[in-house]
Short mmCIF file of C-alpha atoms in Angstrom, two decimals:
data_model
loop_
_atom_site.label_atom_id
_atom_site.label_comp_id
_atom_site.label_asym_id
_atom_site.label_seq_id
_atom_site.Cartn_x
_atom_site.Cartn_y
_atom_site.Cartn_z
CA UNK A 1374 0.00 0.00 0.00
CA UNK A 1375 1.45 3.28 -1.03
CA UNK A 1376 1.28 6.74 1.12
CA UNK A 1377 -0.97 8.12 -0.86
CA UNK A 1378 -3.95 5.30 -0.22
CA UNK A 1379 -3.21 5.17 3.68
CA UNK A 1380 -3.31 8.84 3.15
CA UNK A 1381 -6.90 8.58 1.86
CA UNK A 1382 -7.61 5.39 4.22
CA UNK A 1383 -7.78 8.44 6.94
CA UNK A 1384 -9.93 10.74 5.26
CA UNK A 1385 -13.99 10.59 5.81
CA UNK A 1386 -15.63 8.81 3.31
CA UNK A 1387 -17.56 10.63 0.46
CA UNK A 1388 -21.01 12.48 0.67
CA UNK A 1389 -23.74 11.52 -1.20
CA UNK A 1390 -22.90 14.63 -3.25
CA UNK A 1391 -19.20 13.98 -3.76
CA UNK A 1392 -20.12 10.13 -4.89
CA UNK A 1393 -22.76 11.67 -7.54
CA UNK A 1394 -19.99 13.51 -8.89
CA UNK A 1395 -17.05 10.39 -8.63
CA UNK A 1396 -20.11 8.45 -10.78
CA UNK A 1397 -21.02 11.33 -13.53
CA UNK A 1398 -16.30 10.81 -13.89
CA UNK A 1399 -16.34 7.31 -13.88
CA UNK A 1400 -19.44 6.58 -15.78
CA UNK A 1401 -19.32 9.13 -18.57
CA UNK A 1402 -16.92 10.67 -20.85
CA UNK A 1403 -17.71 14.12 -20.63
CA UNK A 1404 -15.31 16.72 -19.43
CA UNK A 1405 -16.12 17.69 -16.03
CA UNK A 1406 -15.13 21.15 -14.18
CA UNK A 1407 -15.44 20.20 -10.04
CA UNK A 1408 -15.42 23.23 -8.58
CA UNK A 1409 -17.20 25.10 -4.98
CA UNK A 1410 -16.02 27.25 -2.57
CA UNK A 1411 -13.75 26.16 0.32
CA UNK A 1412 -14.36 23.31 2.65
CA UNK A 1413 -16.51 21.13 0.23
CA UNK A 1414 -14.55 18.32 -0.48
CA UNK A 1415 -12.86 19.38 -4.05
CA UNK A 1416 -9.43 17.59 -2.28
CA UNK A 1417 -11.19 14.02 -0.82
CA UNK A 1418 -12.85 13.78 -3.71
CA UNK A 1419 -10.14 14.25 -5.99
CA UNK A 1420 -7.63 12.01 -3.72
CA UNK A 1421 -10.59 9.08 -4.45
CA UNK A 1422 -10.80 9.34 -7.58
CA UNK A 1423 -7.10 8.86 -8.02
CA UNK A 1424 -7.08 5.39 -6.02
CA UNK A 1425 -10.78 4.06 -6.99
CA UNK A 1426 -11.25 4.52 -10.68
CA UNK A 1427 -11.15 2.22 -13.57
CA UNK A 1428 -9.59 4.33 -16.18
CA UNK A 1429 -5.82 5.22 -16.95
CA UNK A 1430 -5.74 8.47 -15.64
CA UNK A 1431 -2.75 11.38 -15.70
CA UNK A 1432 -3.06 13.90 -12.66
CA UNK A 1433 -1.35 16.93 -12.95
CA UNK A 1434 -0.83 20.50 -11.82
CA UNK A 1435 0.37 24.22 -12.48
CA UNK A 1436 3.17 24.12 -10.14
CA UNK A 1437 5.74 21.56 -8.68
CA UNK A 1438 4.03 21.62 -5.30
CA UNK A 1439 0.46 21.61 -6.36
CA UNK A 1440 1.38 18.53 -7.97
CA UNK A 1441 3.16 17.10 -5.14
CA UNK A 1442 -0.14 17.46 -2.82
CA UNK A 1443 -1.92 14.89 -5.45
CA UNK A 1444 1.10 13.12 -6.30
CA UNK A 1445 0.95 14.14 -9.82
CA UNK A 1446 2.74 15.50 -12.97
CA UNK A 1447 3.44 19.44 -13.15
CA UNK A 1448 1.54 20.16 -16.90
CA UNK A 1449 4.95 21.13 -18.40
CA UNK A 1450 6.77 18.16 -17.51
CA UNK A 1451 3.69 15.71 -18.25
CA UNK A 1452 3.15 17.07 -21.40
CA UNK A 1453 6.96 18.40 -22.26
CA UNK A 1454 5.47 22.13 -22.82
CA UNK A 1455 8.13 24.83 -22.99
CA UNK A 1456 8.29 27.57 -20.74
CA UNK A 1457 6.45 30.89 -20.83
CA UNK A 1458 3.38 31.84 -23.39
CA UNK A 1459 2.56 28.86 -25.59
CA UNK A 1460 1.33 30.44 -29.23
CA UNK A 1461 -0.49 28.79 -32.17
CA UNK A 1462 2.29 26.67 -33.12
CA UNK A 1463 3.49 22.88 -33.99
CA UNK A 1464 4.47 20.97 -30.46
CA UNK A 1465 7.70 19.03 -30.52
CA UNK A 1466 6.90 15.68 -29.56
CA UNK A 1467 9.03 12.68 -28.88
CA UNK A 1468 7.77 9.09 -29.57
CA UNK A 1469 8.23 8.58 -25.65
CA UNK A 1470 5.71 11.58 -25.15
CA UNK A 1471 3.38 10.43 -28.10
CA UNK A 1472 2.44 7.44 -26.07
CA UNK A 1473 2.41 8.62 -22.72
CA UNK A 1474 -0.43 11.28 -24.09
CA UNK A 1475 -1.64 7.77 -26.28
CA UNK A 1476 -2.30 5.98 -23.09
CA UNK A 1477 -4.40 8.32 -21.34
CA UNK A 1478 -8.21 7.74 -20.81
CA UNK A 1479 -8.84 10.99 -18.37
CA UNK A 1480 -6.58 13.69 -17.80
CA UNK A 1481 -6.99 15.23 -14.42
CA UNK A 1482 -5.89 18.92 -13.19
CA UNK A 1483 -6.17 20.32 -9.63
CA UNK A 1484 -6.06 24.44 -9.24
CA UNK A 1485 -6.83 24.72 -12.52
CA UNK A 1486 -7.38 28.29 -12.00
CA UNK A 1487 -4.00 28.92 -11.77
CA UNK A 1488 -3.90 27.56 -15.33
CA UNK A 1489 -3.38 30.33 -18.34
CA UNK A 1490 -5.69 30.09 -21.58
CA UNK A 1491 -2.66 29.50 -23.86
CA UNK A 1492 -1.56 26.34 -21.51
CA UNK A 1493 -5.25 25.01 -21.48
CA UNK A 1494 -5.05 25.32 -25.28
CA UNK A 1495 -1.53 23.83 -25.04
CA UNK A 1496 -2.65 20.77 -23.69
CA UNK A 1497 -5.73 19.99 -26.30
CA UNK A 1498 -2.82 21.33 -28.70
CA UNK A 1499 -0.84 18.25 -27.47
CA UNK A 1500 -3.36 15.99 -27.36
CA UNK A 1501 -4.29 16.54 -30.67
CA UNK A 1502 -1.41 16.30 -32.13
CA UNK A 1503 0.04 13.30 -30.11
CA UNK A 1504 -3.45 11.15 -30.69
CA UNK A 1505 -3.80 11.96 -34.45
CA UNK A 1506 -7.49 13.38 -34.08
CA UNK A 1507 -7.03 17.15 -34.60
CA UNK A 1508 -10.65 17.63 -34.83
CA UNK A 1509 -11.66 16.40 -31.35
CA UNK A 1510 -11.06 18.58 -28.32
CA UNK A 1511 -8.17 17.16 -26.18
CA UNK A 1512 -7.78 14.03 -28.66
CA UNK A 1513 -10.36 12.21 -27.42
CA UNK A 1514 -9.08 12.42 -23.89
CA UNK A 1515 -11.85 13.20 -21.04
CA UNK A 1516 -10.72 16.10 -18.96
CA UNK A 1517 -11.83 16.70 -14.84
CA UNK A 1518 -10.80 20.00 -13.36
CA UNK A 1519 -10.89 20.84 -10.14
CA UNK A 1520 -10.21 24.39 -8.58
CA UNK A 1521 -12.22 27.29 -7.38
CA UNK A 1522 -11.60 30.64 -9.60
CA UNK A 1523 -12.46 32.36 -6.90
CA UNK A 1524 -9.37 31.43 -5.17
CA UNK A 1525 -6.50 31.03 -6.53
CA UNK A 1526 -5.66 32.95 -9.72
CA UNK A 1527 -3.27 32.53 -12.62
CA UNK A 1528 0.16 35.03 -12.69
CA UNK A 1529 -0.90 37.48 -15.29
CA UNK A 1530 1.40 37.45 -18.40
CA UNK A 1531 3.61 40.60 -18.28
CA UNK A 1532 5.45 42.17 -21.64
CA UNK A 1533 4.95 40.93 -24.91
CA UNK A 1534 3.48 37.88 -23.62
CA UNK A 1535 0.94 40.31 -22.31
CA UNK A 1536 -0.05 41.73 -25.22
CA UNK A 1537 -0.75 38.11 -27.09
CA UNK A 1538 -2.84 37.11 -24.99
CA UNK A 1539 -4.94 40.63 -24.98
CA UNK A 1540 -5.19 40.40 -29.04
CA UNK A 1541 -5.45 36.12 -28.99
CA UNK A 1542 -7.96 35.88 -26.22
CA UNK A 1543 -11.09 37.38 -23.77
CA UNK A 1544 -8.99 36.84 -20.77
CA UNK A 1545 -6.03 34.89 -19.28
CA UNK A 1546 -8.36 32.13 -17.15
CA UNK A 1547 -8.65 28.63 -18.56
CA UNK A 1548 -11.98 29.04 -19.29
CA UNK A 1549 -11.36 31.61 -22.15
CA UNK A 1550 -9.25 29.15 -23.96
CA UNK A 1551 -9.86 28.53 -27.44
CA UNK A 1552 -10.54 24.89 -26.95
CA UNK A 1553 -13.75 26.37 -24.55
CA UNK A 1554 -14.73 28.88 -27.79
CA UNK A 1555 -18.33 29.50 -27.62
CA UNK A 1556 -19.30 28.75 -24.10
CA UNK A 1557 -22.96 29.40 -23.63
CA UNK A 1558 -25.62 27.77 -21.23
CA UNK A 1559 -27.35 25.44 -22.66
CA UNK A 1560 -31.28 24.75 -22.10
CA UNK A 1561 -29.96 20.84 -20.61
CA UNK A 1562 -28.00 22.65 -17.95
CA UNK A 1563 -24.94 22.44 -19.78
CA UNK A 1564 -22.40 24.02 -20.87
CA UNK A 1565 -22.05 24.07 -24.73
CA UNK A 1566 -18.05 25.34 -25.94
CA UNK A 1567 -18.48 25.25 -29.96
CA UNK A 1568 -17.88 23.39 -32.48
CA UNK A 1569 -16.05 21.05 -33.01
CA UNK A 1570 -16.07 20.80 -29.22
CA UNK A 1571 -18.02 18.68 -26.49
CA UNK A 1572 -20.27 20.18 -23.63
CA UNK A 1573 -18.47 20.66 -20.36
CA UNK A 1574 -20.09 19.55 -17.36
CA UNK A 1575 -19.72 22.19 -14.61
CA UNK A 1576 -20.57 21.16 -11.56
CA UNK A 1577 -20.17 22.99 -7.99
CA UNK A 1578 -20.28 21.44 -5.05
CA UNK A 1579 -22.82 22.73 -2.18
CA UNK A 1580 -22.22 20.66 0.84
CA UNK A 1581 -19.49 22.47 3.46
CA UNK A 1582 -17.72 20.78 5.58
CA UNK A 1583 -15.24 22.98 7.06
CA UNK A 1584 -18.14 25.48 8.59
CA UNK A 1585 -21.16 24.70 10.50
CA UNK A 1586 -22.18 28.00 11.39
CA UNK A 1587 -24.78 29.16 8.57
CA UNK A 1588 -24.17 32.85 9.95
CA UNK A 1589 -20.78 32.59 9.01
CA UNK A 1590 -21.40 30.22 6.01
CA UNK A 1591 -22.99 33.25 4.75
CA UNK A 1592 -20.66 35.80 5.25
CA UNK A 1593 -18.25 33.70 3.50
CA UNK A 1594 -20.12 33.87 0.68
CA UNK A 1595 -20.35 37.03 0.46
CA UNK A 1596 -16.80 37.74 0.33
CA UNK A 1597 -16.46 35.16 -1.96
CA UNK A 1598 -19.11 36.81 -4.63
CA UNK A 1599 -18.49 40.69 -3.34
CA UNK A 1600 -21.55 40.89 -2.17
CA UNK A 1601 -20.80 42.11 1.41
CA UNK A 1602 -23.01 44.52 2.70
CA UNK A 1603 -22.57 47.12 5.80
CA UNK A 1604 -24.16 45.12 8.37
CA UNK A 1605 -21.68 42.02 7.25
CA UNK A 1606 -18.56 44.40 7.26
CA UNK A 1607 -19.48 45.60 10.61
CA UNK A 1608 -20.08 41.85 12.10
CA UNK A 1609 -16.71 40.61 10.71
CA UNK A 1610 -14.78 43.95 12.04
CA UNK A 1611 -16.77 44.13 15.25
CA UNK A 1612 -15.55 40.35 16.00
CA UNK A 1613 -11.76 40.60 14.54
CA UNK A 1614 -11.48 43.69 16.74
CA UNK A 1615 -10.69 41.22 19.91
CA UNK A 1616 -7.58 40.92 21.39
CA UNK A 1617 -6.67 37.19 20.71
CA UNK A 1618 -5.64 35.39 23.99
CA UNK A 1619 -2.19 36.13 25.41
CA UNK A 1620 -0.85 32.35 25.43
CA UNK A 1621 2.35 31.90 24.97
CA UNK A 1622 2.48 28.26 24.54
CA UNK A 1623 -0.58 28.50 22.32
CA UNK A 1624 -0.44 31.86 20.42
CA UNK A 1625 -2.79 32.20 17.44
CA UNK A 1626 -1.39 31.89 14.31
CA UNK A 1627 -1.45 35.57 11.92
CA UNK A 1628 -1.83 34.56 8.15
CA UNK A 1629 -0.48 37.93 6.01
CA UNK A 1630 -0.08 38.48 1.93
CA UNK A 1631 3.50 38.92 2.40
CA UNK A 1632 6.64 36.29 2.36
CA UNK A 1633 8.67 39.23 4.05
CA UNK A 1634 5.89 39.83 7.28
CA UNK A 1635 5.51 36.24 7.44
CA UNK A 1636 9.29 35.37 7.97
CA UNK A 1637 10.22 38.13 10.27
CA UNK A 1638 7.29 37.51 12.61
CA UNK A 1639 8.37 33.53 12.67
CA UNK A 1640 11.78 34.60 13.52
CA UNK A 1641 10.67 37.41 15.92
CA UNK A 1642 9.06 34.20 17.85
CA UNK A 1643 11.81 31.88 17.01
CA UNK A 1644 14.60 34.38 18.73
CA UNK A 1645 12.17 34.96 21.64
CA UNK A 1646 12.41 31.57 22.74
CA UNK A 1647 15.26 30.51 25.00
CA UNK A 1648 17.64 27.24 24.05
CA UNK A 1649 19.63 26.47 21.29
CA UNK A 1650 18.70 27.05 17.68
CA UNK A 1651 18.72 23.49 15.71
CA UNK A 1652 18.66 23.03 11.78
CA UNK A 1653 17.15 19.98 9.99
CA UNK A 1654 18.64 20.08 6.79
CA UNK A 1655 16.48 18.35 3.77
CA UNK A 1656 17.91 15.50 1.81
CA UNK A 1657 17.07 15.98 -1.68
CA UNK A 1658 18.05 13.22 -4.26
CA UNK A 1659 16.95 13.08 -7.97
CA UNK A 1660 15.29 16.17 -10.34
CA UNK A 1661 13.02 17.74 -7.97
CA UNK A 1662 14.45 21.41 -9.10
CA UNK A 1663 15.98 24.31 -7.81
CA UNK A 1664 14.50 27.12 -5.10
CA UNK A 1665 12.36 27.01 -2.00
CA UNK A 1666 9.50 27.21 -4.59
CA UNK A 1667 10.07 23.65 -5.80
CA UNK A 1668 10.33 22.46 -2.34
CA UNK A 1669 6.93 20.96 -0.39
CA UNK A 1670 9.07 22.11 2.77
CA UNK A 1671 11.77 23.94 4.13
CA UNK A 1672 15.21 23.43 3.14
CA UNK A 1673 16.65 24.70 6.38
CA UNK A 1674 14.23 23.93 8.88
CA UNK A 1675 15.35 26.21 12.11
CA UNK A 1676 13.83 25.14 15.22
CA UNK A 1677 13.61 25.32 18.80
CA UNK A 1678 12.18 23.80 21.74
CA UNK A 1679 8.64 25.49 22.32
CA UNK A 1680 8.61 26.42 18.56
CA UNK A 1681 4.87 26.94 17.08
CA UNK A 1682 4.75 23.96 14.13
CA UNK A 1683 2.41 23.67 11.56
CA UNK A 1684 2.23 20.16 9.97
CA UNK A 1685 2.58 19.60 5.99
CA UNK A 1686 1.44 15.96 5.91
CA UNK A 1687 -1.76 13.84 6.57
CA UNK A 1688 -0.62 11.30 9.60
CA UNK A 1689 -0.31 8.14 8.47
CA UNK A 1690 1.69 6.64 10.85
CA UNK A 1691 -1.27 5.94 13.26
CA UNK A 1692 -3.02 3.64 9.95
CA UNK A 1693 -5.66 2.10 10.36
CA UNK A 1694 -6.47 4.38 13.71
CA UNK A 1695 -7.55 8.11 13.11
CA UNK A 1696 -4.78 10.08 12.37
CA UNK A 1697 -3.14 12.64 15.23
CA UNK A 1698 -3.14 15.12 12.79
CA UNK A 1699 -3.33 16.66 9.37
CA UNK A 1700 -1.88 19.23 6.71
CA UNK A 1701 -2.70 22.33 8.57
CA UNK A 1702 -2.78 20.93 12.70
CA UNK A 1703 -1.16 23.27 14.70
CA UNK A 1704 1.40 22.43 17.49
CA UNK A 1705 4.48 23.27 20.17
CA UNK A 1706 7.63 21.22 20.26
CA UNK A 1707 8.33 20.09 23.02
CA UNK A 1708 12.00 17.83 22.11
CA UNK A 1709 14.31 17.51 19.36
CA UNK A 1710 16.64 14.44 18.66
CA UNK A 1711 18.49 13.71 15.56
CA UNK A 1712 15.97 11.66 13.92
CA UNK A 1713 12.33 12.64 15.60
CA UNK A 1714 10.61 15.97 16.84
CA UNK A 1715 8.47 15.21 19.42
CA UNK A 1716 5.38 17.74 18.78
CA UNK A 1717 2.33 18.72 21.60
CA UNK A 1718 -0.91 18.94 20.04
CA UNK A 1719 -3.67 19.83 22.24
CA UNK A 1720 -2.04 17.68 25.08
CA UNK A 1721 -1.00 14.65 23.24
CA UNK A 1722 2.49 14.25 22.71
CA UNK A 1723 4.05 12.13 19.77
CA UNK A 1724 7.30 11.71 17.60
CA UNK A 1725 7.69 12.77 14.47
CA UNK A 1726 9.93 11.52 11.75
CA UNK A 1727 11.00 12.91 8.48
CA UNK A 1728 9.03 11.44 5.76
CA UNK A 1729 9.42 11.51 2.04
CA UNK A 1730 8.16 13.74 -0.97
CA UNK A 1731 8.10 11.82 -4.11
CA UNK A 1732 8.08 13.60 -7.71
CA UNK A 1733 6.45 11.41 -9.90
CA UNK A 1734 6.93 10.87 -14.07
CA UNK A 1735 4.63 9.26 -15.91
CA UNK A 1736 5.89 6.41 -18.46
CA UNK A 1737 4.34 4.12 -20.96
CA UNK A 1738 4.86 0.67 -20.42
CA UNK A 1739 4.82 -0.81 -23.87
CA UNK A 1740 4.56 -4.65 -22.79
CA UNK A 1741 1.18 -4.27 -21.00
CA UNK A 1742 0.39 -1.07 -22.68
CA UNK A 1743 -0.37 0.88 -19.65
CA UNK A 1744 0.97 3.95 -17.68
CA UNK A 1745 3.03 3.88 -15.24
CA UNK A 1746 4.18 6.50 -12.41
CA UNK A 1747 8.23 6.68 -11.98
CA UNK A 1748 9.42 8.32 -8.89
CA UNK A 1749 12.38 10.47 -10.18
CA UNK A 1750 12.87 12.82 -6.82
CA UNK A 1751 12.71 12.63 -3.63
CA UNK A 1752 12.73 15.45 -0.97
CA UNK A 1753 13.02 13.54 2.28
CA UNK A 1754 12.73 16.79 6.21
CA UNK A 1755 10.33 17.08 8.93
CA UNK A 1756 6.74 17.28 7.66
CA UNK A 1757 6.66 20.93 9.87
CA UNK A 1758 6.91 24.44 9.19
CA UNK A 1759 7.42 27.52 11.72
CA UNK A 1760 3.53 28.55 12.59
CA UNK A 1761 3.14 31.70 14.12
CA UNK A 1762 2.93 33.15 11.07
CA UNK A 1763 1.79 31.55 7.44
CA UNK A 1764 1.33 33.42 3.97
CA UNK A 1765 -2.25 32.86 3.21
CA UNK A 1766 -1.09 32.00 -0.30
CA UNK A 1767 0.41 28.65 1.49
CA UNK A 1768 -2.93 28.65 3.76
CA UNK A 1769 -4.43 27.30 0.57
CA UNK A 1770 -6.49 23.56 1.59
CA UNK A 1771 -5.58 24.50 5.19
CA UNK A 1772 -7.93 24.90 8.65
CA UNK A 1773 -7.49 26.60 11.43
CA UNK A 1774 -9.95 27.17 14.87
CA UNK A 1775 -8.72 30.90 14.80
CA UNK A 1776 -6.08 32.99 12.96
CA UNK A 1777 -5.31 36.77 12.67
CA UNK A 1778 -5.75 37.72 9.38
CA UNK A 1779 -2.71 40.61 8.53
CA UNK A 1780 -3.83 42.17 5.14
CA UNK A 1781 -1.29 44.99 5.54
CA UNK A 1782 -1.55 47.48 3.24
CA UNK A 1783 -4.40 45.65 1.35
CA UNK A 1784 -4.90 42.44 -0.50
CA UNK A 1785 -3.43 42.72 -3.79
CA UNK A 1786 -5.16 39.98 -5.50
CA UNK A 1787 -8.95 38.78 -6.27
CA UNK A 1788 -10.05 36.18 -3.61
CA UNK A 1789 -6.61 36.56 -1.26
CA UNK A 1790 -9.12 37.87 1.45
CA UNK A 1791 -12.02 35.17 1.32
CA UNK A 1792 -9.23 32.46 1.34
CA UNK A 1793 -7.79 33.52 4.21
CA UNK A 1794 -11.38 34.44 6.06
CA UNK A 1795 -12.64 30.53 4.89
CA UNK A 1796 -9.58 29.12 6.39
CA UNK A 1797 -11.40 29.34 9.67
CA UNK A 1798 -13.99 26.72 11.41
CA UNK A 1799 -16.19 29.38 12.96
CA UNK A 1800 -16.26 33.39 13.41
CA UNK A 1801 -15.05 33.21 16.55
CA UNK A 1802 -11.55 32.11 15.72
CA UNK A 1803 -11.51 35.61 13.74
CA UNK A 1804 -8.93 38.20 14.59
CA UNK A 1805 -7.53 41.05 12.48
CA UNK A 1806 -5.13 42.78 12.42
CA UNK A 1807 -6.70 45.80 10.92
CA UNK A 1808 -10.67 46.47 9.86
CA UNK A 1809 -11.88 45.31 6.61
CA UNK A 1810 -11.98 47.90 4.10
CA UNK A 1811 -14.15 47.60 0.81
CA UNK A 1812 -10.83 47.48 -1.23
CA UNK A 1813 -10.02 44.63 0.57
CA UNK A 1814 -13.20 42.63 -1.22
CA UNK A 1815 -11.83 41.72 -4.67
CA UNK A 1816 -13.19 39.33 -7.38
CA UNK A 1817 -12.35 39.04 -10.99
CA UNK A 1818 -14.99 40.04 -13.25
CA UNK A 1819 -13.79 37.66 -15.58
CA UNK A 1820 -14.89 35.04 -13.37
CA UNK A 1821 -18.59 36.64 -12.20
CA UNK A 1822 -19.05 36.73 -15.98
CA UNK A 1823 -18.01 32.84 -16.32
CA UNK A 1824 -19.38 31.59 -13.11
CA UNK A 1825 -22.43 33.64 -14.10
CA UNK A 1826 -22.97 31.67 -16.73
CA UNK A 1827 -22.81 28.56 -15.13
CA UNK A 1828 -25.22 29.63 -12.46
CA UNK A 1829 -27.65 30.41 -15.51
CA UNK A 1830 -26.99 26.32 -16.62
CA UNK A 1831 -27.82 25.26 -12.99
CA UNK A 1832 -30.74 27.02 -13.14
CA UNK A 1833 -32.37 25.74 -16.18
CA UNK A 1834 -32.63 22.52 -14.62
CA UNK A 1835 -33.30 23.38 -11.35
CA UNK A 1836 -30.21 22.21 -9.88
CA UNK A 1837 -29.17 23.77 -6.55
CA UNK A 1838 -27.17 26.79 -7.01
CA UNK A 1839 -25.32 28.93 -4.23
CA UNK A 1840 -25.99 32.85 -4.54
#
């Protein structure tokens, strides 16, 4: 049994609503676009989808460690894409690549909304190309997204790359790619994208299981749409306007936009501490690439004992009991030995070892015609991070009983402040640092058009919509 399943072994089974959606994958070929707003399950039900389904699938992702979370493919390497702005043009393709993209039945992508139009139209480019069918959208291959534009968004092209995509396309989000020309609602609740293309099946998921507050449910989705009104301003300020609990062996954790206010508070903490300063240095073998960026952890893990920790990994060393903890469970160290940190969380006390990261490559195997995953890196540290202190860019899939939200000078990006706001189980784990202003309360009006449209498929069949 690999990580990954005892991984999922530990994770709640699906809803009813999750396994409708595993079914509509696994029983049809259409090209499906999971998305909903945080805490409903895009993750579990992505993670069994991976280990239960009949089909040769690829998984992939923007970046090195979004693909690392689902032990996938970044889309560049899967697909052998160069870097930067992918224009109208021929693919090189090597006969390895031609039957890697051959063997494929379903092509999966997590945070596809960090994905760019040209790269979405890369890939069906590929496909295309590799499978000999020009005229069918992605080869033949059935494509399942899953992401929430609302979130995360992709790095606008700068330069000349900039001003392709302005004269080549409606926006820079997936969903104005080419391959998606024509998207209109449809009177079947679809989504129709043109000809010669297929109908994409949008579906967003309802059911939250993060929150069970429907007060703060609400005002969650308000930020999320921009839809807050005076009275919901003045609840969230009135509440983050406490002074969070002077604990020092359990202070609250501050998530801020900034890498630079994020590192000195952890090492304002860090040197605050008395006892020596010790560094767990990461063992990387194989091609896992250069810069912290690549890495699912620190290189140079400093830390002391009484040190705030934030875990990276799922617990599966307590398989087949619950696990002590997950990606995102706060704790205090308490000792630290050459080959364990022993970490407190909420009174239990338990060693932990360094465990493994493992970039994958997918291969055809041409004797029983069938992908395989090779593992060609490995990026072995302590699955912890300092925590008093987080950027809530790596917040992303993370939850947290209470957090004081720093936006600084202002969130700088669409959705940065309802990510960080969601990352909380209830409103009163809600501390800021500053008030909420308006400016703070950003969406992308390329995705109210897009996600506007898909509301208008919902409706036509009556399906359950969020507003």
């Amino acid at each position: 049994m690999t990580i990954f399943q005892r991984t999922f072994v530990n994770l709640p089974p699906l809803s009813a609503e999750q396994e409708a959606v595993f079914r509509l994958i696994e029983d049809t070929r259409e090209h499906v676009f999971v998305t909903g707003r945080a805490g409903t399950g895009k993750s579990t039900l992505l993670q069994y989808l991976a280990w239960n389904t009949s089909k040769q699938i690829a998984i992939c992702a923007p970046t090195g460690v979004a693909a690392l979370n689902v032990e996938g493919q970044t889309i560049h390497s899967l697909f052998r894409l160069p870097i930067g702005l992918i224009a109208d043009s021929e693919i090189d393709q090597s006969d390895a690549i031609r039957k890697i993209l051959n063997a494929i039945d379903t092509l999966v992508i997590d945070e596809i909304s960090m994905v760019n139009a040209d790269l979405m139209d890369g890939m069906d480019r590929a496909l295309r190309q590799a499978r000999g069918k020009r005229g069918e959208p992605f080869g033949g291959v059935q494509v399942v997204m899953f992401g929430d534009p609302y979130q995360l968004a992709p790095v606008p092209p700068r330069g000349d790359e900039l001003r392709y995509v302005q004269d080549h396309y409606r926006s820079f989000w997936f969903f104005d790619a080419h391959v998606w020309a024509g998207t209109a609602a449809r009177s079947d609740g679809m989504l129709d994208i043109g000809t010669p293309g297929a109908p994409l099946h949008i579906v967003e998921l309802i059911d939250i299981h993060r929150q069970s507050d429907d007060g703060f449910k609400t005002m969650l989705n308000a930020v999320r749409y921009g839809r807050v009104t005076a009275d919901i301003a003045g609840v969230l300020n009135t509440q983050g306007a406490r002074t969070p609990s002077d604990d020092a062996e359990n202070p609250v954790i501050t998530l801020a936009t900034r890498n630079d206010i994020v590192n000195n508070i952890n090492r304002k903490h860090l040197a605050a501490l008395p006892g020596r300063e010790q560094t767990a240095v990461a063992e990387i073998n194989g091609e896992f690439g250069r810069g912290e960026a690549n890495y699912p952890a620190d290189a140079e893990l400093k830390l002391k004992i009484g040190a705030q920790v934030m875990f990276l990994r799922n617990d599966i060393g307590s398989f087949p009991e619950p696990p002590r903890y997950v990606n995102g469970t706060i704790g205090t160290v308490t000792r630290i030995s050459g080959d364990s940190v022993r970490v407190d969380v909420d009174g239990d006390e338990f060693d932990v070892e360094p465990t493994v990261w493992e970039r994958f490559r997918y291969a055809y195997n041409a004797s029983t015609k069938q992908l395989k995953r090779d593992i060609v890196a490995e990026f072995t540290q302590f699955p912890l991070r300092l925590a008093w202190a987080v950027t809530i860019h790596k917040s992303q899939g993370k939850t947290y009983d209470q957090a004081i939200i720093d936006l600084g000078s202002g969130a700088f990006a669409p959705g940065q402040t309802y990510v960080a706001l969601s990352r909380l189980t209830s409103l009163d784990g809600l501390y800021l640092s500053r008030p909420l202003r308006p400016s703070d309360i950003r969406v992308d009006p390329d995705v109210q058009r897009f996600m506007a449209g898909v509301r208008r498929a919902q409706q036509a069949t009556a399906r359950p919509v969020t507003s």
